[in-house]
Amino acid sequence: MSKITENISTISKEIASYKATLIAVSKTKPIEDLQEAFDGGQIHFGENKVQEMVSKFETLPKAIKWHMIGHLQRNKVKQIVPFVHLIHGVDSERLLLAIDKEAKKINRQVHCLLQVHIAKEESKFGFDVDELMELIKSAQFEELKHIKIVGLMGMATNTKNKEVIKGEFTQLKETFEKIKTEIGEKDNLDMKEVSMGMSGDYMVALKCGSTMIRVGSAIFGERNYA
Ligand SMILES: *Cc1c(COP(=O)(O)O)cnc(C)c1O
């Protein structure tokens, strides 16, 4: 068994009781590494750059489900809308509108997660909870028929302090539950997924209710650049 497949297998066993989706974050990694993971049974892959995701999509088997996990620019939405499985980092109303507009052109309903700002760091993207509730409750949101919000995504503060991380993940999970109970289901809203947890903190995330973990370096090894 290859090292990559072995890592996936180890993590899959470790998380088996949680029934979460393991997304193999393959950004910066060569096609061969992804093919190896796919041959070992891995279906969900995460990328953070549009150009890289498009070129990998074109080369690799069509059975792969592609997750856009990075900050997405509106002018690049068009390139991924035809094939993307889930867009994790929707962090503004303008971006959501742009996705809806492009999806409408090809008559697709694109699944998205709204990114919530949970970290202490200023630099992390995302909505705060009040903004999020306002958006979902707005009349304009009802009109977005070519997107479907299927959950929330968050990134914890980059710290070794597990208590801080746990607090932030718990906050995300609570926001998820709040939307479910206060708003319920709509044609374009069906809260099922909480995307949280990376190589360093996925067990903490799962204990806090994560349904999707985004794991890169623990599968493919360290990256040379972001
Ligand atoms: C790179 C990245 C990951 C994976 O990070 P690792 O620490 O390598 O597991 C997860 N989520 C996002 C948004 C990323 O950009």
XYZ file of C-alpha atoms and ligand atoms in Angstrom:
241
model
C 0.000 0.000 0.000
C 1.289 3.493 -0.795
C 2.018 5.972 1.967
C -0.897 8.193 0.889
C -3.390 5.326 0.867
C -2.028 4.130 4.187
C -2.554 7.583 5.740
C -6.129 7.739 4.440
C -6.828 4.283 5.776
C -5.429 5.145 9.223
C -7.460 8.350 9.462
C -10.611 6.629 8.160
C -10.360 4.025 10.915
C -9.703 6.681 13.537
C -12.820 8.638 12.552
C -15.065 5.700 11.627
C -17.455 6.098 14.562
C -18.239 9.728 13.652
C -19.684 9.118 10.155
C -18.019 12.281 8.877
C -16.813 12.865 5.322
C -13.055 12.920 4.901
C -12.009 15.524 2.341
C -8.473 14.983 1.091
C -7.000 18.460 0.713
C -4.719 18.087 -2.282
C -3.743 21.717 -2.971
C -0.202 22.086 -4.347
C 0.101 18.299 -4.719
C 0.775 16.680 -8.101
C -1.817 14.737 -10.124
C -0.041 11.450 -9.320
C -0.692 11.894 -5.598
C -4.395 12.472 -6.195
C -4.622 9.531 -8.577
C -2.989 7.346 -5.939
C -5.519 8.439 -3.321
C -8.385 7.924 -5.789
C -7.144 4.437 -6.681
C -7.212 3.680 -2.961
C -10.907 4.680 -2.838
C -10.794 8.382 -1.938
C -13.600 10.313 -3.675
C -13.717 13.760 -1.993
C -10.884 16.185 -2.746
C -10.410 19.785 -1.612
C -8.589 22.537 -3.482
C -8.203 26.237 -2.706
C -7.258 27.705 -6.089
C -9.640 27.826 -9.044
C -7.074 27.294 -11.801
C -5.499 24.347 -10.026
C -8.869 22.724 -9.343
C -10.015 23.151 -12.946
C -6.887 21.607 -14.380
C -6.989 18.667 -11.947
C -10.698 18.169 -12.714
C -9.911 18.016 -16.431
C -7.158 15.440 -15.959
C -8.486 13.142 -13.253
C -11.461 10.702 -13.212
C -14.898 12.301 -13.340
C -16.047 10.282 -10.323
C -14.092 12.653 -8.057
C -16.147 15.104 -6.002
C -14.435 18.491 -5.904
C -14.675 20.788 -2.884
C -13.618 24.428 -3.206
C -12.284 25.197 0.253
C -10.402 28.433 -0.349
C -11.353 32.067 -0.608
C -13.216 32.368 -3.901
C -13.179 35.475 -6.093
C -16.394 36.386 -7.842
C -14.795 36.667 -11.259
C -13.642 33.037 -11.055
C -16.940 31.495 -9.978
C -17.963 30.752 -13.556
C -15.056 28.325 -14.056
C -16.034 25.943 -11.267
C -19.836 26.184 -11.215
C -20.329 23.473 -13.877
C -18.607 20.728 -11.887
C -17.934 21.714 -8.263
C -19.497 19.414 -5.656
C -19.500 21.884 -2.764
C -18.210 25.431 -2.240
C -17.136 25.732 1.398
C -15.939 29.289 1.737
C -18.907 31.488 0.838
C -18.073 34.539 2.906
C -20.157 37.357 1.434
C -23.596 38.001 0.014
C -22.011 39.307 -3.194
C -20.207 36.017 -3.710
C -23.396 34.054 -3.085
C -25.205 36.194 -5.673
C -22.423 35.604 -8.189
C -22.645 31.826 -7.691
C -26.428 31.912 -8.079
C -26.138 33.959 -11.258
C -23.642 31.603 -12.917
C -25.497 28.504 -11.776
C -28.723 29.877 -13.217
C -27.112 30.170 -16.653
C -26.478 26.428 -16.740
C -29.588 25.503 -14.769
C -27.722 23.955 -11.869
C -28.295 24.299 -8.131
C -24.852 24.611 -6.584
C -24.373 23.451 -3.010
C -22.591 25.904 -0.716
C -21.509 26.321 2.882
C -21.513 29.739 4.509
C -18.206 30.504 6.162
C -18.471 31.784 9.705
C -15.768 33.868 11.304
C -14.936 31.941 14.465
C -11.197 32.589 14.901
C -9.656 35.358 16.965
C -7.428 36.339 14.044
C -8.498 39.325 11.972
C -7.299 37.772 8.740
C -9.765 34.898 8.577
C -12.733 35.354 6.269
C -16.379 34.821 7.062
C -19.691 36.147 8.332
C -20.351 36.933 11.942
C -23.428 35.246 13.402
C -25.734 38.280 13.201
C -24.854 38.951 9.569
C -25.458 35.318 8.780
C -28.923 35.218 10.356
C -29.860 38.452 8.617
C -28.817 37.088 5.229
C -30.693 33.806 5.572
C -33.828 35.569 6.794
C -33.775 38.225 4.054
C -36.323 38.391 1.256
C -33.493 38.427 -1.252
C -32.208 35.076 -0.036
C -35.525 33.482 -1.014
C -34.891 34.524 -4.608
C -31.639 32.585 -4.890
C -32.939 29.438 -6.484
C -29.688 28.199 -7.978
C -27.732 27.841 -4.783
C -28.463 25.616 -1.835
C -26.934 26.284 1.555
C -26.246 22.879 3.064
C -24.332 23.988 6.142
C -21.537 26.034 7.643
C -17.761 26.096 7.462
C -15.229 27.515 9.868
C -11.536 27.697 10.602
C -10.262 27.840 14.153
C -7.499 30.102 15.381
C -4.065 28.815 14.491
C -3.002 27.785 17.995
C -1.910 24.677 19.859
C -4.355 25.520 22.632
C -7.031 22.835 22.271
C -9.427 24.652 24.613
C -9.454 27.728 22.384
C -10.058 25.558 19.309
C -12.777 23.612 21.076
C -14.539 26.835 22.069
C -14.524 28.071 18.483
C -15.768 24.785 17.010
C -18.498 24.621 19.636
C -19.593 28.108 18.662
C -19.849 27.047 15.010
C -21.879 23.981 15.887
C -24.227 26.112 18.025
C -24.737 28.553 15.163
C -25.564 25.608 12.908
C -28.174 24.357 15.395
C -29.579 27.864 15.825
C -30.250 28.153 12.087
C -31.820 24.713 12.013
C -34.229 25.476 14.819
C -34.960 29.148 14.098
C -35.279 28.926 10.340
C -35.721 25.277 9.445
C -35.717 24.094 5.849
C -36.301 26.083 2.654
C -35.943 25.222 -1.029
C -32.432 26.640 -0.884
C -31.540 25.858 2.733
C -30.998 22.420 4.200
C -28.583 22.408 7.121
C -26.735 19.103 7.115
C -23.015 19.810 7.145
C -20.553 21.411 9.525
C -17.181 21.628 7.792
C -14.537 22.028 10.459
C -11.256 20.367 11.396
C -7.899 20.070 9.607
C -4.817 17.880 10.104
C -3.981 19.376 13.475
C -7.450 19.527 14.998
C -9.829 17.111 13.281
C -10.410 14.954 16.363
C -11.354 18.045 18.375
C -13.669 19.080 15.535
C -15.378 15.694 15.363
C -16.003 15.732 19.103
C -17.626 19.151 18.611
C -19.967 17.844 15.893
C -18.076 18.215 12.614
C -19.529 16.304 9.650
C -16.745 17.134 7.189
C -13.062 17.300 7.943
C -10.581 18.866 5.525
C -7.290 17.064 5.873
C -4.202 17.849 3.800
C -0.758 17.388 5.286
C -1.720 14.368 7.427
C -2.556 12.567 4.151
C -0.155 13.944 1.539
C 2.700 15.183 3.740
C 3.857 18.739 4.302
C 3.342 21.298 1.560
C 6.152 23.489 0.263
C 3.897 26.524 0.002
C 0.409 27.619 1.105
C -5.021 23.853 3.442
C -6.366 23.823 4.081
C -6.773 22.721 4.860
C -5.888 21.528 5.155
O -4.828 21.885 5.988
P -3.891 20.768 6.673
O -3.418 21.424 7.905
O -2.799 20.484 5.698
O -4.721 19.582 6.932
C -8.062 22.743 5.374
N -8.899 23.768 5.147
C -8.543 24.839 4.412
C -9.525 25.923 4.211
C -7.267 24.903 3.857
O -6.924 25.974 3.131
